PDB file of C-alpha atoms in Angstrom:
ATOM      1  CA  MET A 267      24.217  89.321 -21.918  1.00 53.00           C
ATOM      2  CA  SER A 268      20.409  89.263 -21.969  1.00 73.00           C
ATOM      3  CA  ILE A 269      18.312  86.487 -20.480  1.00 81.00           C
ATOM      4  CA  THR A 270      17.894  83.554 -22.866  1.00 91.00           C
ATOM      5  CA  ARG A 271      15.250  80.847 -22.530  1.00 95.00           C
ATOM      6  CA  VAL A 272      16.451  77.316 -23.251  1.00 95.00           C
ATOM      7  CA  ALA A 273      14.945  73.838 -23.224  1.00 97.00           C
ATOM      8  CA  ALA A 274      16.826  70.656 -22.403  1.00 96.00           C
ATOM      9  CA  ILE A 275      15.549  67.112 -22.735  1.00 96.00           C
ATOM     10  CA  ASP A 276      17.415  64.152 -21.265  1.00 92.00           C
ATOM     11  CA  CYS A 277      16.278  60.746 -22.445  1.00 91.00           C
ATOM     12  CA  GLY A 278      17.775  57.933 -20.436  1.00 84.00           C
ATOM     13  CA  THR A 279      17.071  54.263 -19.952  1.00 82.00           C
ATOM     14  CA  ASN A 280      14.258  54.752 -17.434  1.00 84.00           C
ATOM     15  CA  SER A 281      12.936  58.291 -17.806  1.00 88.00           C
ATOM     16  CA  VAL A 282      12.667  61.234 -20.171  1.00 94.00           C
ATOM     17  CA  ARG A 283      12.917  64.649 -18.544  1.00 94.00           C
ATOM     18  CA  LEU A 284      12.387  68.239 -19.600  1.00 97.00           C
ATOM     19  CA  LEU A 285      13.887  71.440 -18.240  1.00 96.00           C
ATOM     20  CA  ILE A 286      12.871  74.842 -19.544  1.00 97.00           C
ATOM     21  CA  ALA A 287      14.974  77.534 -17.902  1.00 94.00           C
ATOM     22  CA  ASP A 288      16.088  81.131 -18.255  1.00 93.00           C
ATOM     23  CA  VAL A 289      19.847  81.575 -18.475  1.00 88.00           C
ATOM     24  CA  GLN A 290      20.793  84.648 -16.455  1.00 85.00           C
ATOM     25  CA  PRO A 291      23.560  87.100 -17.442  1.00 83.00           C
ATOM     26  CA  ASP A 292      25.890  85.412 -14.911  1.00 79.00           C
ATOM     27  CA  GLY A 293      25.302  82.007 -16.523  1.00 77.00           C
ATOM     28  CA  SER A 294      23.050  80.627 -13.766  1.00 82.00           C
ATOM     29  CA  LEU A 295      19.721  78.943 -14.478  1.00 88.00           C
ATOM     30  CA  VAL A 296      16.263  79.881 -13.242  1.00 90.00           C
ATOM     31  CA  ASP A 297      13.734  77.090 -13.773  1.00 92.00           C
ATOM     32  CA  VAL A 298      10.563  77.763 -15.727  1.00 95.00           C
ATOM     33  CA  THR A 299       9.444  74.123 -15.557  1.00 95.00           C
ATOM     34  CA  ARG A 300      11.055  70.805 -14.745  1.00 93.00           C
ATOM     35  CA  GLN A 301       9.190  67.612 -15.629  1.00 94.00           C
ATOM     36  CA  MET A 302       9.793  63.870 -15.682  1.00 91.00           C
ATOM     37  CA  ARG A 303       7.993  60.890 -17.211  1.00 94.00           C
ATOM     38  CA  ILE A 304       8.968  57.269 -16.681  1.00 91.00           C
ATOM     39  CA  VAL A 305       9.003  55.659 -20.141  1.00 93.00           C
ATOM     40  CA  ARG A 306      11.431  52.728 -19.579  1.00 89.00           C
ATOM     41  CA  LEU A 307      12.995  53.223 -23.024  1.00 90.00           C
ATOM     42  CA  GLY A 308      15.719  50.713 -22.194  1.00 84.00           C
ATOM     43  CA  GLU A 309      13.339  47.911 -21.269  1.00 85.00           C
ATOM     44  CA  GLY A 310      14.895  44.663 -22.464  1.00 83.00           C
ATOM     45  CA  VAL A 311      17.863  46.295 -24.229  1.00 81.00           C
ATOM     46  CA  ASP A 312      20.414  44.442 -22.112  1.00 76.00           C
ATOM     47  CA  ARG A 313      18.884  41.152 -23.312  1.00 84.00           C
ATOM     48  CA  THR A 314      17.791  41.904 -26.906  1.00 89.00           C
ATOM     49  CA  GLY A 315      20.090  44.717 -28.012  1.00 88.00           C
ATOM     50  CA  ARG A 316      17.037  46.539 -29.428  1.00 91.00           C
ATOM     51  CA  LEU A 317      14.626  49.221 -28.309  1.00 91.00           C
ATOM     52  CA  ALA A 318      11.142  47.730 -27.975  1.00 92.00           C
ATOM     53  CA  GLU A 319       8.441  49.266 -30.181  1.00 93.00           C
ATOM     54  CA  ALA A 320       6.248  49.813 -27.107  1.00 95.00           C
ATOM     55  CA  ALA A 321       9.095  51.637 -25.358  1.00 93.00           C
ATOM     56  CA  ILE A 322       9.660  53.912 -28.363  1.00 94.00           C
ATOM     57  CA  GLU A 323       5.927  54.678 -28.421  1.00 96.00           C
ATOM     58  CA  ARG A 324       5.875  55.519 -24.684  1.00 96.00           C
ATOM     59  CA  THR A 325       8.738  57.914 -25.294  1.00 95.00           C
ATOM     60  CA  ARG A 326       6.987  59.465 -28.306  1.00 97.00           C
ATOM     61  CA  VAL A 327       3.895  60.217 -26.221  1.00 97.00           C
ATOM     62  CA  ALA A 328       6.028  61.962 -23.601  1.00 97.00           C
ATOM     63  CA  LEU A 329       7.868  63.978 -26.269  1.00 98.00           C
ATOM     64  CA  VAL A 330       4.596  65.143 -27.854  1.00 98.00           C
ATOM     65  CA  HIS A 331       3.751  66.708 -24.494  1.00 97.00           C
ATOM     66  CA  TYR A 332       7.217  68.230 -24.153  1.00 98.00           C
ATOM     67  CA  ALA A 333       7.078  69.674 -27.681  1.00 97.00           C
ATOM     68  CA  ALA A 334       3.893  71.527 -26.773  1.00 97.00           C
ATOM     69  CA  GLU A 335       5.504  72.855 -23.579  1.00 97.00           C
ATOM     70  CA  ILE A 336       8.553  74.099 -25.520  1.00 97.00           C
ATOM     71  CA  ALA A 337       6.396  75.822 -28.135  1.00 97.00           C
ATOM     72  CA  ALA A 338       4.220  77.529 -25.513  1.00 97.00           C
ATOM     73  CA  ALA A 339       7.243  78.759 -23.537  1.00 96.00           C
ATOM     74  CA  GLY A 340       8.845  80.630 -26.433  1.00 95.00           C
ATOM     75  CA  VAL A 341      12.203  78.876 -26.167  1.00 95.00           C
ATOM     76  CA  ASP A 342      15.229  80.384 -27.936  1.00 93.00           C
ATOM     77  CA  HIS A 343      17.397  77.247 -28.039  1.00 94.00           C
ATOM     78  CA  ALA A 344      16.626  73.560 -27.430  1.00 95.00           C
ATOM     79  CA  ARG A 345      18.735  70.433 -27.192  1.00 95.00           C
ATOM     80  CA  MET A 346      17.914  66.785 -26.517  1.00 95.00           C
ATOM     81  CA  VAL A 347      20.480  64.220 -25.470  1.00 93.00           C
ATOM     82  CA  ALA A 348      19.878  60.490 -25.443  1.00 87.00           C
ATOM     83  CA  THR A 349      22.123  58.319 -23.361  1.00 71.00           C
ATOM     84  CA  SER A 350      22.648  54.697 -22.391  1.00 60.00           C
ATOM     85  CA  ALA A 351      19.695  52.840 -23.931  1.00 65.00           C
ATOM     86  CA  SER A 352      19.959  54.462 -27.348  1.00 72.00           C
ATOM     87  CA  ARG A 353      23.739  54.029 -27.418  1.00 69.00           C
ATOM     88  CA  ASP A 354      23.290  50.289 -26.958  1.00 68.00           C
ATOM     89  CA  ALA A 355      20.411  49.683 -29.367  1.00 83.00           C
ATOM     90  CA  SER A 356      20.766  48.186 -32.839  1.00 88.00           C
ATOM     91  CA  ASN A 357      17.650  50.071 -33.998  1.00 90.00           C
ATOM     92  CA  ALA A 358      18.773  53.497 -32.766  1.00 87.00           C
ATOM     93  CA  ASP A 359      17.878  54.985 -36.181  1.00 89.00           C
ATOM     94  CA  ASP A 360      14.175  54.209 -35.589  1.00 91.00           C
ATOM     95  CA  PHE A 361      14.369  56.109 -32.301  1.00 92.00           C
ATOM     96  CA  ARG A 362      16.186  59.035 -33.919  1.00 92.00           C
ATOM     97  CA  ASP A 363      13.610  59.288 -36.716  1.00 94.00           C
ATOM     98  CA  MET A 364      10.754  59.285 -34.202  1.00 95.00           C
ATOM     99  CA  VAL A 365      12.332  62.070 -32.128  1.00 95.00           C
ATOM    100  CA  THR A 366      13.059  64.229 -35.173  1.00 96.00           C
ATOM    101  CA  ALA A 367       9.483  63.869 -36.405  1.00 97.00           C
ATOM    102  CA  THR A 368       8.068  64.667 -32.959  1.00 97.00           C
ATOM    103  CA  LEU A 369      10.290  67.546 -31.839  1.00 96.00           C
ATOM    104  CA  GLY A 370      11.445  68.993 -35.153  1.00 95.00           C
ATOM    105  CA  PHE A 371      15.100  68.448 -34.298  1.00 94.00           C
ATOM    106  CA  ALA A 372      17.239  65.368 -33.857  1.00 92.00           C
ATOM    107  CA  PRO A 373      18.461  63.919 -30.563  1.00 93.00           C
ATOM    108  CA  GLU A 374      22.168  63.774 -29.890  1.00 89.00           C
ATOM    109  CA  VAL A 375      23.292  60.335 -28.780  1.00 83.00           C
ATOM    110  CA  VAL A 376      26.174  61.500 -26.622  1.00 81.00           C
ATOM    111  CA  SER A 377      29.208  59.442 -25.743  1.00 77.00           C
ATOM    112  CA  GLY A 378      29.725  58.244 -22.198  1.00 71.00           C
ATOM    113  CA  ASP A 379      32.473  60.846 -21.797  1.00 74.00           C
ATOM    114  CA  GLU A 380      30.271  63.715 -22.950  1.00 81.00           C
ATOM    115  CA  GLU A 381      27.430  62.446 -20.753  1.00 78.00           C
ATOM    116  CA  ALA A 382      29.769  62.531 -17.766  1.00 78.00           C
ATOM    117  CA  ARG A 383      30.958  66.077 -18.525  1.00 83.00           C
ATOM    118  CA  LEU A 384      27.421  67.422 -18.906  1.00 87.00           C
ATOM    119  CA  THR A 385      26.506  65.683 -15.663  1.00 86.00           C
ATOM    120  CA  PHE A 386      29.413  67.291 -13.818  1.00 89.00           C
ATOM    121  CA  ALA A 387      28.602  70.762 -15.139  1.00 86.00           C
ATOM    122  CA  GLY A 388      25.020  70.495 -13.935  1.00 88.00           C
ATOM    123  CA  ALA A 389      25.834  68.944 -10.574  1.00 91.00           C
ATOM    124  CA  VAL A 390      28.456  71.394  -9.334  1.00 88.00           C
ATOM    125  CA  GLN A 391      26.807  74.658 -10.324  1.00 81.00           C
ATOM    126  CA  GLY A 392      26.528  76.674  -7.116  1.00 78.00           C
ATOM    127  CA  LEU A 393      27.862  73.818  -4.958  1.00 84.00           C
ATOM    128  CA  ARG A 394      29.709  75.077  -1.890  1.00 84.00           C
ATOM    129  CA  ALA A 395      31.777  72.144  -0.691  1.00 87.00           C
ATOM    130  CA  GLU A 396      35.389  71.021  -0.535  1.00 89.00           C
ATOM    131  CA  PRO A 397      36.856  69.938  -3.886  1.00 89.00           C
ATOM    132  CA  PRO A 398      37.841  67.766  -5.621  1.00 93.00           C
ATOM    133  CA  PHE A 399      34.359  66.354  -6.212  1.00 95.00           C
ATOM    134  CA  LEU A 400      33.435  62.814  -7.179  1.00 96.00           C
ATOM    135  CA  VAL A 401      30.128  63.138  -9.009  1.00 96.00           C
ATOM    136  CA  PHE A 402      28.250  59.980  -9.902  1.00 95.00           C
ATOM    137  CA  ASP A 403      24.975  59.677 -11.765  1.00 92.00           C
ATOM    138  CA  ILE A 404      23.136  56.366 -11.326  1.00 94.00           C
ATOM    139  CA  GLY A 405      20.948  55.913 -14.379  1.00 89.00           C
ATOM    140  CA  GLY A 406      18.796  53.105 -15.665  1.00 88.00           C
ATOM    141  CA  GLY A 407      21.422  51.534 -17.887  1.00 85.00           C
ATOM    142  CA  SER A 408      24.718  53.133 -16.919  1.00 87.00           C
ATOM    143  CA  THR A 409      26.446  55.083 -14.167  1.00 91.00           C
ATOM    144  CA  GLU A 410      28.764  57.997 -14.831  1.00 89.00           C
ATOM    145  CA  PHE A 411      31.709  58.850 -12.577  1.00 93.00           C
ATOM    146  CA  VAL A 412      33.470  62.221 -12.811  1.00 94.00           C
ATOM    147  CA  VAL A 413      36.229  63.762 -10.716  1.00 95.00           C
ATOM    148  CA  GLY A 414      36.928  67.472 -10.960  1.00 92.00           C
ATOM    149  CA  SER A 415      37.194  70.741  -9.099  1.00 87.00           C
ATOM    150  CA  ALA A 416      34.997  73.214 -11.034  1.00 68.00           C
ATOM    151  CA  ASP A 417      37.729  75.780 -10.534  1.00 57.00           C
ATOM    152  CA  GLY A 418      37.025  77.737 -13.678  1.00 47.00           C
ATOM    153  CA  ASP A 419      39.792  76.039 -15.665  1.00 45.00           C
ATOM    154  CA  GLY A 420      38.114  74.535 -18.731  1.00 49.00           C
ATOM    155  CA  ASP A 421      35.075  72.474 -17.780  1.00 65.00           C
ATOM    156  CA  GLY A 422      36.554  71.531 -14.393  1.00 84.00           C
ATOM    157  CA  VAL A 423      36.632  67.831 -15.265  1.00 88.00           C
ATOM    158  CA  ASP A 424      39.842  65.934 -14.576  1.00 91.00           C
ATOM    159  CA  ALA A 425      38.672  62.396 -15.383  1.00 92.00           C
ATOM    160  CA  ALA A 426      35.419  60.699 -16.354  1.00 92.00           C
ATOM    161  CA  ILE A 427      34.098  57.242 -17.157  1.00 90.00           C
ATOM    162  CA  SER A 428      30.741  55.619 -17.861  1.00 87.00           C
ATOM    163  CA  VAL A 429      30.132  51.991 -16.891  1.00 90.00           C
ATOM    164  CA  ASP A 430      27.218  49.727 -17.768  1.00 89.00           C
ATOM    165  CA  ILE A 431      25.554  49.371 -14.384  1.00 93.00           C
ATOM    166  CA  GLY A 432      22.154  50.948 -13.767  1.00 93.00           C
ATOM    167  CA  CYS A 433      18.969  50.287 -11.837  1.00 94.00           C
ATOM    168  CA  VAL A 434      17.013  48.886 -14.812  1.00 91.00           C
ATOM    169  CA  ARG A 435      19.913  46.895 -16.263  1.00 92.00           C
ATOM    170  CA  LEU A 436      20.820  45.290 -12.897  1.00 95.00           C
ATOM    171  CA  THR A 437      17.194  44.532 -12.040  1.00 95.00           C
ATOM    172  CA  GLU A 438      16.634  42.791 -15.368  1.00 92.00           C
ATOM    173  CA  ARG A 439      19.953  40.976 -15.127  1.00 94.00           C
ATOM    174  CA  HIS A 440      19.824  39.757 -11.509  1.00 96.00           C
ATOM    175  CA  LEU A 441      16.914  40.828  -9.269  1.00 96.00           C
ATOM    176  CA  HIS A 442      14.136  38.701 -10.740  1.00 95.00           C
ATOM    177  CA  ASP A 443      12.070  38.042  -7.607  1.00 94.00           C
ATOM    178  CA  HIS A 444      10.143  40.523  -5.477  1.00 92.00           C
ATOM    179  CA  PRO A 445      11.813  40.826  -3.069  1.00 96.00           C
ATOM    180  CA  PRO A 446      15.030  39.443  -4.548  1.00 96.00           C
ATOM    181  CA  THR A 447      16.645  36.366  -3.021  1.00 97.00           C
ATOM    182  CA  PRO A 448      20.000  36.548  -1.184  1.00 97.00           C
ATOM    183  CA  ALA A 449      21.631  34.744  -4.125  1.00 98.00           C
ATOM    184  CA  GLN A 450      20.264  37.302  -6.584  1.00 98.00           C
ATOM    185  CA  ILE A 451      21.489  40.175  -4.423  1.00 98.00           C
ATOM    186  CA  ALA A 452      24.923  38.567  -4.115  1.00 98.00           C
ATOM    187  CA  ALA A 453      25.160  38.207  -7.901  1.00 97.00           C
ATOM    188  CA  ALA A 454      24.188  41.858  -8.374  1.00 97.00           C
ATOM    189  CA  GLU A 455      26.730  42.943  -5.744  1.00 98.00           C
ATOM    190  CA  LYS A 456      29.512  41.057  -7.540  1.00 97.00           C
ATOM    191  CA  ASP A 457      28.589  42.698 -10.832  1.00 96.00           C
ATOM    192  CA  ILE A 458      28.409  46.163  -9.283  1.00 97.00           C
ATOM    193  CA  ILE A 459      31.656  45.860  -7.300  1.00 98.00           C
ATOM    194  CA  GLY A 460      33.620  44.922 -10.417  1.00 97.00           C
ATOM    195  CA  ALA A 461      32.303  47.915 -12.374  1.00 97.00           C
ATOM    196  CA  VAL A 462      32.594  50.363  -9.467  1.00 97.00           C
ATOM    197  CA  ASP A 463      36.177  49.379  -8.623  1.00 98.00           C
ATOM    198  CA  ARG A 464      37.155  49.777 -12.267  1.00 97.00           C
ATOM    199  CA  ALA A 465      35.493  53.201 -12.451  1.00 96.00           C
ATOM    200  CA  LEU A 466      36.950  54.500  -9.182  1.00 97.00           C
ATOM    201  CA  ALA A 467      40.447  53.523 -10.291  1.00 97.00           C
ATOM    202  CA  ALA A 468      39.975  55.109 -13.719  1.00 96.00           C
ATOM    203  CA  VAL A 469      39.057  58.527 -12.289  1.00 94.00           C
ATOM    204  CA  ASP A 470      41.470  58.404  -9.316  1.00 95.00           C
ATOM    205  CA  ALA A 471      38.552  58.763  -6.904  1.00 95.00           C
ATOM    206  CA  GLY A 472      40.790  58.429  -3.854  1.00 93.00           C
ATOM    207  CA  ARG A 473      41.613  62.121  -3.965  1.00 93.00           C
ATOM    208  CA  ALA A 474      37.974  63.238  -3.858  1.00 95.00           C
ATOM    209  CA  ARG A 475      36.821  65.144  -0.774  1.00 95.00           C
ATOM    210  CA  THR A 476      33.118  65.569  -1.554  1.00 95.00           C
ATOM    211  CA  PHE A 477      30.900  62.828  -2.989  1.00 97.00           C
ATOM    212  CA  VAL A 478      27.870  64.032  -4.956  1.00 97.00           C
ATOM    213  CA  GLY A 479      25.130  61.610  -6.048  1.00 97.00           C
ATOM    214  CA  LEU A 480      22.592  62.284  -8.787  1.00 94.00           C
ATOM    215  CA  ALA A 481      19.396  60.902 -10.290  1.00 90.00           C
ATOM    216  CA  GLY A 482      16.243  59.289  -8.960  1.00 91.00           C
ATOM    217  CA  SER A 483      17.818  56.388  -7.093  1.00 95.00           C
ATOM    218  CA  VAL A 484      19.966  58.775  -5.051  1.00 97.00           C
ATOM    219  CA  THR A 485      17.264  61.367  -4.401  1.00 96.00           C
ATOM    220  CA  THR A 486      14.699  58.713  -3.444  1.00 97.00           C
ATOM    221  CA  VAL A 487      17.104  57.021  -1.006  1.00 97.00           C
ATOM    222  CA  THR A 488      17.866  60.480   0.405  1.00 98.00           C
ATOM    223  CA  ALA A 489      14.177  61.250   0.884  1.00 97.00           C
ATOM    224  CA  LEU A 490      13.706  57.926   2.704  1.00 97.00           C
ATOM    225  CA  ALA A 491      16.782  58.484   4.872  1.00 97.00           C
ATOM    226  CA  LEU A 492      15.519  61.946   5.805  1.00 97.00           C
ATOM    227  CA  GLY A 493      12.128  60.509   6.750  1.00 96.00           C
ATOM    228  CA  LEU A 494      10.218  62.797   4.397  1.00 96.00           C
ATOM    229  CA  THR A 495       6.487  62.198   4.161  1.00 93.00           C
ATOM    230  CA  GLU A 496       6.369  63.656   0.638  1.00 93.00           C
ATOM    231  CA  TYR A 497       8.911  64.248  -2.096  1.00 93.00           C
ATOM    232  CA  VAL A 498      10.111  67.843  -1.719  1.00 93.00           C
ATOM    233  CA  ALA A 499      13.023  68.613  -4.025  1.00 90.00           C
ATOM    234  CA  GLU A 500      14.078  71.649  -1.994  1.00 92.00           C
ATOM    235  CA  HIS A 501      14.606  69.459   1.084  1.00 95.00           C
ATOM    236  CA  ILE A 502      16.537  66.818  -0.855  1.00 96.00           C
ATOM    237  CA  HIS A 503      18.823  69.105  -2.873  1.00 94.00           C
ATOM    238  CA  ARG A 504      22.254  69.342  -1.197  1.00 94.00           C
ATOM    239  CA  ALA A 505      21.139  67.128   1.718  1.00 96.00           C
ATOM    240  CA  ARG A 506      23.951  65.047   3.242  1.00 97.00           C
ATOM    241  CA  VAL A 507      23.225  61.386   4.058  1.00 98.00           C
ATOM    242  CA  SER A 508      25.698  59.112   5.828  1.00 98.00           C
ATOM    243  CA  THR A 509      26.892  55.876   4.258  1.00 98.00           C
ATOM    244  CA  ALA A 510      25.464  54.008   7.244  1.00 98.00           C
ATOM    245  CA  ASP A 511      22.008  55.497   6.614  1.00 98.00           C
ATOM    246  CA  VAL A 512      22.250  54.626   2.916  1.00 98.00           C
ATOM    247  CA  ALA A 513      23.063  51.012   3.866  1.00 98.00           C
ATOM    248  CA  LYS A 514      20.014  50.843   6.162  1.00 98.00           C
ATOM    249  CA  VAL A 515      17.642  52.236   3.530  1.00 98.00           C
ATOM    250  CA  THR A 516      19.097  49.863   0.915  1.00 98.00           C
ATOM    251  CA  ALA A 517      18.525  46.830   3.141  1.00 98.00           C
ATOM    252  CA  ASP A 518      14.929  47.913   3.788  1.00 97.00           C
ATOM    253  CA  LEU A 519      14.246  48.412   0.063  1.00 97.00           C
ATOM    254  CA  LEU A 520      15.738  45.074  -0.938  1.00 97.00           C
ATOM    255  CA  ALA A 521      13.606  43.317   1.687  1.00 97.00           C
ATOM    256  CA  ALA A 522      10.382  44.886   0.383  1.00 96.00           C
ATOM    257  CA  THR A 523       8.086  44.151  -2.543  1.00 95.00           C
ATOM    258  CA  PRO A 524       7.344  46.915  -5.084  1.00 93.00           C
ATOM    259  CA  GLU A 525       3.915  47.292  -3.480  1.00 95.00           C
ATOM    260  CA  GLU A 526       5.491  47.776  -0.045  1.00 95.00           C
ATOM    261  CA  ARG A 527       7.947  50.302  -1.472  1.00 96.00           C
ATOM    262  CA  LEU A 528       5.019  52.247  -2.929  1.00 95.00           C
ATOM    263  CA  ALA A 529       3.632  52.673   0.581  1.00 94.00           C
ATOM    264  CA  ASN A 530       6.317  55.363   0.948  1.00 94.00           C
ATOM    265  CA  ALA A 531       4.856  58.604  -0.384  1.00 93.00           C
ATOM    266  CA  VAL A 532       8.251  59.682  -1.763  1.00 95.00           C
ATOM    267  CA  MET A 533       8.390  56.682  -4.128  1.00 95.00           C
ATOM    268  CA  HIS A 534       7.608  57.386  -7.778  1.00 91.00           C
ATOM    269  CA  PRO A 535       5.406  54.553  -9.150  1.00 90.00           C
ATOM    270  CA  GLY A 536       7.731  54.084 -12.116  1.00 87.00           C
ATOM    271  CA  ARG A 537      10.718  53.543  -9.848  1.00 92.00           C
ATOM    272  CA  ALA A 538       9.354  51.063  -7.313  1.00 94.00           C
ATOM    273  CA  ASP A 539      10.454  47.927  -9.147  1.00 94.00           C
ATOM    274  CA  VAL A 540      14.061  49.092  -9.796  1.00 94.00           C
ATOM    275  CA  ILE A 541      14.911  51.203  -6.729  1.00 96.00           C
ATOM    276  CA  GLY A 542      16.447  48.221  -4.921  1.00 97.00           C
ATOM    277  CA  ALA A 543      19.143  47.901  -7.576  1.00 97.00           C
ATOM    278  CA  GLY A 544      19.680  51.662  -7.644  1.00 97.00           C
ATOM    279  CA  ALA A 545      20.122  51.813  -3.880  1.00 97.00           C
ATOM    280  CA  LEU A 546      22.515  48.864  -4.013  1.00 98.00           C
ATOM    281  CA  ILE A 547      24.679  50.667  -6.577  1.00 98.00           C
ATOM    282  CA  LEU A 548      24.712  53.781  -4.379  1.00 98.00           C
ATOM    283  CA  ARG A 549      25.660  51.824  -1.259  1.00 98.00           C
ATOM    284  CA  ILE A 550      28.513  50.028  -3.009  1.00 98.00           C
ATOM    285  CA  ILE A 551      29.898  53.243  -4.549  1.00 98.00           C
ATOM    286  CA  LEU A 552      30.069  54.853  -1.107  1.00 98.00           C
ATOM    287  CA  GLU A 553      31.567  51.786   0.557  1.00 97.00           C
ATOM    288  CA  ARG A 554      34.180  51.105  -2.130  1.00 97.00           C
ATOM    289  CA  SER A 555      35.233  54.759  -2.295  1.00 96.00           C
ATOM    290  CA  GLY A 556      35.523  55.075   1.486  1.00 96.00           C
ATOM    291  CA  ALA A 557      33.027  57.944   1.583  1.00 96.00           C
ATOM    292  CA  GLU A 558      31.450  58.839   4.910  1.00 96.00           C
ATOM    293  CA  ALA A 559      28.428  60.420   3.254  1.00 97.00           C
ATOM    294  CA  VAL A 560      26.851  61.462  -0.023  1.00 97.00           C
ATOM    295  CA  VAL A 561      25.539  64.908  -0.957  1.00 97.00           C
ATOM    296  CA  ALA A 562      22.360  64.490  -3.003  1.00 96.00           C
ATOM    297  CA  SER A 563      21.796  66.862  -5.915  1.00 94.00           C
ATOM    298  CA  GLU A 564      18.661  67.629  -7.882  1.00 91.00           C
ATOM    299  CA  SER A 565      20.871  69.378 -10.478  1.00 89.00           C
ATOM    300  CA  ASP A 566      22.358  66.971 -12.987  1.00 88.00           C
ATOM    301  CA  ILE A 567      22.860  66.311 -16.688  1.00 88.00           C
ATOM    302  CA  LEU A 568      19.619  68.137 -17.502  1.00 91.00           C
ATOM    303  CA  ASP A 569      21.094  71.361 -16.100  1.00 92.00           C
ATOM    304  CA  GLY A 570      24.348  70.709 -17.932  1.00 90.00           C
ATOM    305  CA  VAL A 571      22.495  70.280 -21.224  1.00 92.00           C
ATOM    306  CA  ALA A 572      20.552  73.505 -20.602  1.00 91.00           C
ATOM    307  CA  MET A 573      23.776  75.443 -20.003  1.00 87.00           C
ATOM    308  CA  SER A 574      25.340  73.901 -23.108  1.00 86.00           C
ATOM    309  CA  CYS A 575      22.561  75.368 -25.273  1.00 82.00           C
ATOM    310  CA  ILE A 576      24.147  78.793 -24.880  1.00 74.00           C
ATOM    311  CA  ARG A 577      27.627  77.567 -25.773  1.00 67.00           C
ATOM    312  CA  GLN A 578      26.274  75.884 -28.912  1.00 59.00           C
ATOM    313  CA  SER A 579      24.114  78.803 -30.055  1.00 51.00           C
TER     314      SER A 579
END
């Protein structure tokens, strides 16, 4: 098989990301470019049930840039998936029409199950650790949980579920002050625990031996736990952080204002106001699953979507 260049776009509740990569003959990916823009597409969706016009416009501006990158790179196959926010919205057709006009092809609003399977495929590629794996992806509006072994049998997924807890959704729902009050944190914890316990039971997480965390909340907490002075993906990818260290970083983040969080050089400006909720979700997942540590991964649904381009071509 010759090398094929693919483009994958993942549009979630908080960010829209692009990966252009070359698929090698062995099926592995070599990055050409990997980009992210915080567009907050899901802003207010939990309350209104609709995508805000301003949020759709922010996303359009990001996609105009990505369309130019894809054209310049000479991509053979491209795919865009849209996840939690656009699944929930009553005006999803407006979003779909905008994407089609901007990119020249329509987004695929994937189910929670498909989102989880793409996430797993991206997360475990090249991972050398003891299976089964519990992979969880903490997004802006939802969190996916997948258990599997990546043993070459099918897609490696044994069970998967998506639940409606995410850093944007929980911030808008509960964490209204900066920093949040103890009562607000307690309400968020109750919400998260209910969803996490339901998800862990659904995927039989008790048999997992390696716990892999994905997305910006996890990688940012990892960078803070490692004491990095700048965000270096190579140092974060596959790093192992103890549950105790996650709990400490979470407490520090929840006690800080967004401005104080931004004093950390690893903090993306578009994440500072929601990272407290994201860290809280991570801490509770680890505690409720009995995990001693989490392995952070920079490979996620974006990589899974890129690999799927070949299967669909």
